[in-house]
mmCIF file with all atom_site columns, C-alpha atoms in Angstrom:
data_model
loop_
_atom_site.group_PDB
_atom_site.id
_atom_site.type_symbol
_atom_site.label_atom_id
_atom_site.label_alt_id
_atom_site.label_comp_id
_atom_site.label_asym_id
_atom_site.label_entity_id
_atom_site.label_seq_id
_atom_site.pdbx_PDB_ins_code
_atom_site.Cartn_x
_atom_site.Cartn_y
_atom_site.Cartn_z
_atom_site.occupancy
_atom_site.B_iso_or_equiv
_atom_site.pdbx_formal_charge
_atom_site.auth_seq_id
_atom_site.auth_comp_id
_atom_site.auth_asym_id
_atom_site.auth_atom_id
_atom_site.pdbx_PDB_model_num
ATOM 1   C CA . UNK A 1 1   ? 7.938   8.927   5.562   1.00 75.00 ? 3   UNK A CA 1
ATOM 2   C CA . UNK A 1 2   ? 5.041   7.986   8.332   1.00 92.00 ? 4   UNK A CA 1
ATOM 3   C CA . UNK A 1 3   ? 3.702   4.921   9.196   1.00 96.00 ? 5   UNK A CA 1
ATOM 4   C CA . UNK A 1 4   ? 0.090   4.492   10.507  1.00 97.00 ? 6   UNK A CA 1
ATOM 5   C CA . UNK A 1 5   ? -1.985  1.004   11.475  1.00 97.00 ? 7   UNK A CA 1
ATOM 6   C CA . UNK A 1 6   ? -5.554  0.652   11.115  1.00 96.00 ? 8   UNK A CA 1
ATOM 7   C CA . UNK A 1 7   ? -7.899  -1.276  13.418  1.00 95.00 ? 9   UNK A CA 1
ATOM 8   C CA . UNK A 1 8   ? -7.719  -4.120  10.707  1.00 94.00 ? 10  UNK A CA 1
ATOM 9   C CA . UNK A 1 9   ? -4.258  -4.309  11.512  1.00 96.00 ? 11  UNK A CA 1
ATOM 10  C CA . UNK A 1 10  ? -2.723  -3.417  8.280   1.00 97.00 ? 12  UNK A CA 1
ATOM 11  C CA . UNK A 1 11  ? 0.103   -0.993  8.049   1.00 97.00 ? 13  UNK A CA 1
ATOM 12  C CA . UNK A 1 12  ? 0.368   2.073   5.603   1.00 97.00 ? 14  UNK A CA 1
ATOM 13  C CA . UNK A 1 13  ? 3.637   3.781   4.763   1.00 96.00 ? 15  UNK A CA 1
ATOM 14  C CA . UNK A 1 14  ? 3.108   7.229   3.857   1.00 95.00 ? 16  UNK A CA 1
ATOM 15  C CA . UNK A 1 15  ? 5.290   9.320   1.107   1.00 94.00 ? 17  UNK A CA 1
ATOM 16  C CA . UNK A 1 16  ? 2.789   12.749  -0.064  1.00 92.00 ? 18  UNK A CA 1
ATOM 17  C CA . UNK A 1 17  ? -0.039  11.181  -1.589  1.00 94.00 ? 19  UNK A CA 1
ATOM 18  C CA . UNK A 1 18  ? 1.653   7.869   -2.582  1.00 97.00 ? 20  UNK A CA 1
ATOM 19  C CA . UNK A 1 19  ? 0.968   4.765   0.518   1.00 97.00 ? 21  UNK A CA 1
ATOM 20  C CA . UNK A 1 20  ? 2.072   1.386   1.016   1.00 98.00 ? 22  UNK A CA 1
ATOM 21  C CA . UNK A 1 21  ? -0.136  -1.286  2.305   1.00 98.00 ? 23  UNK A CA 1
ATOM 22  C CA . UNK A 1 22  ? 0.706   -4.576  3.964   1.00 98.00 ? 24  UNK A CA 1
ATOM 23  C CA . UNK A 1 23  ? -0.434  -6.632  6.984   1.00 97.00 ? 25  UNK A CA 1
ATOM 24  C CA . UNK A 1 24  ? 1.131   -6.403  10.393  1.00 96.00 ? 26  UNK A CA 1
ATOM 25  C CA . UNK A 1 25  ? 3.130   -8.394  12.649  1.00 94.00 ? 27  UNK A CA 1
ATOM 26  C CA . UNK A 1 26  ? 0.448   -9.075  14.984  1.00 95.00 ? 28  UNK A CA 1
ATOM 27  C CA . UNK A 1 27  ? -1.909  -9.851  11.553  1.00 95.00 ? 29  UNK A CA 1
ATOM 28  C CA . UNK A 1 28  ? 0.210   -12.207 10.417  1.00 95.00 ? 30  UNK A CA 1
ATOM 29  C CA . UNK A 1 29  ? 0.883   -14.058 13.871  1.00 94.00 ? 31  UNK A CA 1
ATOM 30  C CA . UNK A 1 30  ? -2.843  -14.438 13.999  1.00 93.00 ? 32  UNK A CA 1
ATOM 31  C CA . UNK A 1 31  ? -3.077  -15.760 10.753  1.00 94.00 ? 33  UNK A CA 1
ATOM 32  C CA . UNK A 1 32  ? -0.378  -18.285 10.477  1.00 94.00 ? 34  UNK A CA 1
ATOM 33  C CA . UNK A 1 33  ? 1.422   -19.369 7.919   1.00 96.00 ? 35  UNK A CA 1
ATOM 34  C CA . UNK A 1 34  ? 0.546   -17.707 4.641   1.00 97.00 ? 36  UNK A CA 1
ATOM 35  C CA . UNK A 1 35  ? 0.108   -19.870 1.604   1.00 97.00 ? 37  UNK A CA 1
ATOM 36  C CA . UNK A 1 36  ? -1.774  -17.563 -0.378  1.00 97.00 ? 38  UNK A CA 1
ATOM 37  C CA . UNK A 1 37  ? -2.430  -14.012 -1.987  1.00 97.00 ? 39  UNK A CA 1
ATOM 38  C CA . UNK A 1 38  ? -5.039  -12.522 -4.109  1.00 97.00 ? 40  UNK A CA 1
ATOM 39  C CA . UNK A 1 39  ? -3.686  -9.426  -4.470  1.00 98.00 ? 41  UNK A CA 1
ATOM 40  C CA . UNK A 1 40  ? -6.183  -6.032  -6.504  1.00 98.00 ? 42  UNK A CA 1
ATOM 41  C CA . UNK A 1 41  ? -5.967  -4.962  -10.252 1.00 96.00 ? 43  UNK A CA 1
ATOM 42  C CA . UNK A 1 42  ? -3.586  -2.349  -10.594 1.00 98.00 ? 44  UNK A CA 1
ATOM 43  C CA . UNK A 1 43  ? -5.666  1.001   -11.886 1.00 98.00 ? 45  UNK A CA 1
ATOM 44  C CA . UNK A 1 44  ? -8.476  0.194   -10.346 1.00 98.00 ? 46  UNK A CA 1
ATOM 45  C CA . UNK A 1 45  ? -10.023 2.609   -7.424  1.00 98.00 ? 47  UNK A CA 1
ATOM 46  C CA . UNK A 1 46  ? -11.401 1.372   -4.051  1.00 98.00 ? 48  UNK A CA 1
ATOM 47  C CA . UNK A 1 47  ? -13.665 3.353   -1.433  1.00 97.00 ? 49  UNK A CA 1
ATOM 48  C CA . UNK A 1 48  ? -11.915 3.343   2.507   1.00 95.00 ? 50  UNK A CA 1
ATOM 49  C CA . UNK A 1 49  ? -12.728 0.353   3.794   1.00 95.00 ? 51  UNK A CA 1
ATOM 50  C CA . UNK A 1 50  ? -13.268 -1.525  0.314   1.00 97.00 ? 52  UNK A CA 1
ATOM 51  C CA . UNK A 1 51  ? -11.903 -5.531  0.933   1.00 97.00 ? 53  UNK A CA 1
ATOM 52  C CA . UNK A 1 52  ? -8.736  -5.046  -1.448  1.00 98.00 ? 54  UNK A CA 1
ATOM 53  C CA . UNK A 1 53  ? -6.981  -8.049  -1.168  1.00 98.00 ? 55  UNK A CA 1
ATOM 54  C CA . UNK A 1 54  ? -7.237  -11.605 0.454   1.00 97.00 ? 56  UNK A CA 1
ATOM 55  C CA . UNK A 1 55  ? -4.790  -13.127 2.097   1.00 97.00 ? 57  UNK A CA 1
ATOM 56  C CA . UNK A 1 56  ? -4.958  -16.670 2.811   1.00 97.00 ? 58  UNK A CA 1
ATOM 57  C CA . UNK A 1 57  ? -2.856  -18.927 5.856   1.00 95.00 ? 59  UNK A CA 1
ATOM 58  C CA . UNK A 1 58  ? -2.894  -22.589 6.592   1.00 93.00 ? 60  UNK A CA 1
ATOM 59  C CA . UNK A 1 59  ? -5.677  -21.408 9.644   1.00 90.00 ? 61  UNK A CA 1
ATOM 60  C CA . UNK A 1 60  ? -8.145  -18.790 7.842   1.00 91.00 ? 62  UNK A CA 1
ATOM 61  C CA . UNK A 1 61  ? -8.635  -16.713 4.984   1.00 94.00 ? 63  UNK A CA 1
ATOM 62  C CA . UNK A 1 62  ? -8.611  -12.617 5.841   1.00 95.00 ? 64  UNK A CA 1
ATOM 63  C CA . UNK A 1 63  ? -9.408  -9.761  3.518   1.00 97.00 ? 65  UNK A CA 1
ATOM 64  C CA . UNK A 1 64  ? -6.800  -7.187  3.360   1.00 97.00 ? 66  UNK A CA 1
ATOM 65  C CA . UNK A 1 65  ? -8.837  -3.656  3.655   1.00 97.00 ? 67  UNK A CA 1
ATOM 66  C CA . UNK A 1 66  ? -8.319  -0.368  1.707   1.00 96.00 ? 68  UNK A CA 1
ATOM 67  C CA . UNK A 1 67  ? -7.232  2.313   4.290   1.00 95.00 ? 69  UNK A CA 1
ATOM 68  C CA . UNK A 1 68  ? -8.387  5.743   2.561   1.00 95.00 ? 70  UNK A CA 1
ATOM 69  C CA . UNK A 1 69  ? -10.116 6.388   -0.986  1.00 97.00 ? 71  UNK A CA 1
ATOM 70  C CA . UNK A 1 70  ? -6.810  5.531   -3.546  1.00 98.00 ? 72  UNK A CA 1
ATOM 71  C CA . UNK A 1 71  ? -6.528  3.734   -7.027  1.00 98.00 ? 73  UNK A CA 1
ATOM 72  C CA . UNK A 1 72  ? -3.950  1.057   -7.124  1.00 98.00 ? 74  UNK A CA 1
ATOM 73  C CA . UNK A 1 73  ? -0.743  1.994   -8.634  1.00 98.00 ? 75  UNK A CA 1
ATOM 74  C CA . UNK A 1 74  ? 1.731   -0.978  -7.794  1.00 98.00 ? 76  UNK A CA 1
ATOM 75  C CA . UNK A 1 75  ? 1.111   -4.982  -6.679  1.00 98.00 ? 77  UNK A CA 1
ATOM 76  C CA . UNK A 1 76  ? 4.223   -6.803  -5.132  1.00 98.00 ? 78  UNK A CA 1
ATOM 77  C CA . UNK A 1 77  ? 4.542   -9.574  -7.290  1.00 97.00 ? 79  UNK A CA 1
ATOM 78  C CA . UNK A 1 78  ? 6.994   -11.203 -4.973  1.00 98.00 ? 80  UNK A CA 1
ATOM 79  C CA . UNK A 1 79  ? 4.479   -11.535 -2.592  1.00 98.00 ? 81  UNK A CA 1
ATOM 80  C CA . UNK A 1 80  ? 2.493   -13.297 -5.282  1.00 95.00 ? 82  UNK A CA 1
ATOM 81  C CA . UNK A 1 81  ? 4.856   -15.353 -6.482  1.00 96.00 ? 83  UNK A CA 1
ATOM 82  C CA . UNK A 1 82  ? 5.948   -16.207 -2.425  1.00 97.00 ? 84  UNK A CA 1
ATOM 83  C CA . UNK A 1 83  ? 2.787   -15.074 0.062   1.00 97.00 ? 85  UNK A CA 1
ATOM 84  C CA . UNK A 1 84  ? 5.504   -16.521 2.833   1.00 97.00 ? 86  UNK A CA 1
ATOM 85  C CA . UNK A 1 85  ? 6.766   -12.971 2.495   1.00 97.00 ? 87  UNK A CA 1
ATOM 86  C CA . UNK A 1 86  ? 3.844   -11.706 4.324   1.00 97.00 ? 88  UNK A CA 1
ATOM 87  C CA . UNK A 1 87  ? 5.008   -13.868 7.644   1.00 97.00 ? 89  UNK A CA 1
ATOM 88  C CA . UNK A 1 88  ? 8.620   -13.315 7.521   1.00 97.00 ? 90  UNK A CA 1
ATOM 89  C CA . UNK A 1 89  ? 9.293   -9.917  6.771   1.00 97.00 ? 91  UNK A CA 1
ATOM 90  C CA . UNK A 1 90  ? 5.305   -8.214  6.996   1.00 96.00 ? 92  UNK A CA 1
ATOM 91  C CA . UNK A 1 91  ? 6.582   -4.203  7.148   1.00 95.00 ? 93  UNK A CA 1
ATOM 92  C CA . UNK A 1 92  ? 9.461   -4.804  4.637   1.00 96.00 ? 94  UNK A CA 1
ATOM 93  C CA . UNK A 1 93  ? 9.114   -7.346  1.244   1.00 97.00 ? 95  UNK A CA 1
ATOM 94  C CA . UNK A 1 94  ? 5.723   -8.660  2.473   1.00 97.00 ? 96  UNK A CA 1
ATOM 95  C CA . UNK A 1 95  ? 4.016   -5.524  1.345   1.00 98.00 ? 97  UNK A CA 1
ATOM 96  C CA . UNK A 1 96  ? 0.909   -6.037  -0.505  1.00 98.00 ? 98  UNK A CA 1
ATOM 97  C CA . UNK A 1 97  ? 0.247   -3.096  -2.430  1.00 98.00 ? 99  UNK A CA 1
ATOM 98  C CA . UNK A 1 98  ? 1.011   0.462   -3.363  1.00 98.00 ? 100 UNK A CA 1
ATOM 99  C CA . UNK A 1 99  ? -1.842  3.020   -3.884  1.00 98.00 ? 101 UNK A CA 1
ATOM 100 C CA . UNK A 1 100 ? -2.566  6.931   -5.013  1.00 98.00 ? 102 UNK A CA 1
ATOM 101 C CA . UNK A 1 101 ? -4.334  8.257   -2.054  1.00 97.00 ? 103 UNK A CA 1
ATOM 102 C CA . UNK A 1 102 ? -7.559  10.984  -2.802  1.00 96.00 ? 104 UNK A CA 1
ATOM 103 C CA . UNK A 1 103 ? -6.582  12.649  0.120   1.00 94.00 ? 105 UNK A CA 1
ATOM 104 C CA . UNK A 1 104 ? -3.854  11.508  2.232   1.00 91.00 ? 106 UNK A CA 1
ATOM 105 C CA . UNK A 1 105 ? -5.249  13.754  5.516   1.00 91.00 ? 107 UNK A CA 1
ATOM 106 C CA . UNK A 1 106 ? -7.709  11.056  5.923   1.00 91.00 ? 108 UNK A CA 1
ATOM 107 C CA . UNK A 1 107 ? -5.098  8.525   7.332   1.00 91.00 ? 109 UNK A CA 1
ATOM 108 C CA . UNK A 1 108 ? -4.569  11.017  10.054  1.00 90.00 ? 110 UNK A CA 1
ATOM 109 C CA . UNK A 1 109 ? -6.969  9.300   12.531  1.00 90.00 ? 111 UNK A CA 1
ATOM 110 C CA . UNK A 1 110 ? -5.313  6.180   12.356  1.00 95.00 ? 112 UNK A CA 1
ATOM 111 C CA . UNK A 1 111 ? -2.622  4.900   14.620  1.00 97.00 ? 113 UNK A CA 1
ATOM 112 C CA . UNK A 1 112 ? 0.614   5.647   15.246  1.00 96.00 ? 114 UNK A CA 1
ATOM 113 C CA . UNK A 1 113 ? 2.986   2.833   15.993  1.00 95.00 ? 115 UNK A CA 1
ATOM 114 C CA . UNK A 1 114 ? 2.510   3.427   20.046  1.00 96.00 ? 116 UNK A CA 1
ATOM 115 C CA . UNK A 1 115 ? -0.787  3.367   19.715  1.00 96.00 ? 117 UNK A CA 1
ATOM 116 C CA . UNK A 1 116 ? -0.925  0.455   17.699  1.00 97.00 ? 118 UNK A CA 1
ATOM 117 C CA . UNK A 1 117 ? 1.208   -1.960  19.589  1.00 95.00 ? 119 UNK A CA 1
ATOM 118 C CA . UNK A 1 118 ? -1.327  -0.992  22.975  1.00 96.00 ? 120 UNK A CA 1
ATOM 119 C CA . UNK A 1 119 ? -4.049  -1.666  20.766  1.00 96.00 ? 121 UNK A CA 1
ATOM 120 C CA . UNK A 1 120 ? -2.796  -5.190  19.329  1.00 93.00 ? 122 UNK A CA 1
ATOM 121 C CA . UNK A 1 121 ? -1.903  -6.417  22.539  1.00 92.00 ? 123 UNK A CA 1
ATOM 122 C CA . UNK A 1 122 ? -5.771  -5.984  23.954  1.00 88.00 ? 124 UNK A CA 1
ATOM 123 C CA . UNK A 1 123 ? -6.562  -7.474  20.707  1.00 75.00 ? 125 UNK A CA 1
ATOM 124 C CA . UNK A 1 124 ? -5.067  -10.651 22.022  1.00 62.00 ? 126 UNK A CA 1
#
């Protein structure tokens, strides 16, 4: 299983054509507490940067991006149900959703965890 960051700072785990998608540490830091989740239909299909899901803290409301062409296949309801998931554990419970990717080799450009954590830090 992989794990690559996009410049939006969410987080995809990889497993064949089958991603998870949740915020990162550095996201959620930024954000604050969150109090809120609107999280996408299940079956539905988004384009690569399609606005997915919104995720909402006691500082600012931030949509959650679509990494790579996919159709929805899972929501975490636990998120839903507590969106304080997303600040305590981000990479783990807090995910926000699970997709069917069109072609996974289009996550190759994005970031590996190294590069990620030199790229959040200049982002501060």
């Amino acid at each position: 299983m992989t794990i690559k960051y996009t410049p939006d700072h969410e987080w995809i785990k990889i497993d064949g054509n089958v991603g998870t998608v949740g915020i990162t540490h550095h996201a959620q830091d930024a954000l604050g507490d969150v109090v809120f989740v609107d999280l996408p239909e299940v079956g539905k299909t988004y384009a690569a940067k399609d606005a997915a899901a919104v995720v909402e803290s006691v500082k600012a409301a931030a949509d959650v991006y679509m990494p790579a062409e996919a159709q929805v296949l899972e929501v975490n309801e636990a998120l839903r149900d507590d969106p304080s998931l997303a600040n305590s554990d981000p990479l783990g419970a807090g995910w926000f959703f699970k997709i069917r990717l069109a072609n996974p080799a289009d996550l190759e450009a994005f970031m590996d965890e190294t590069r990620y954590t030199a790229f959040a830090a200049d982002a501060h």
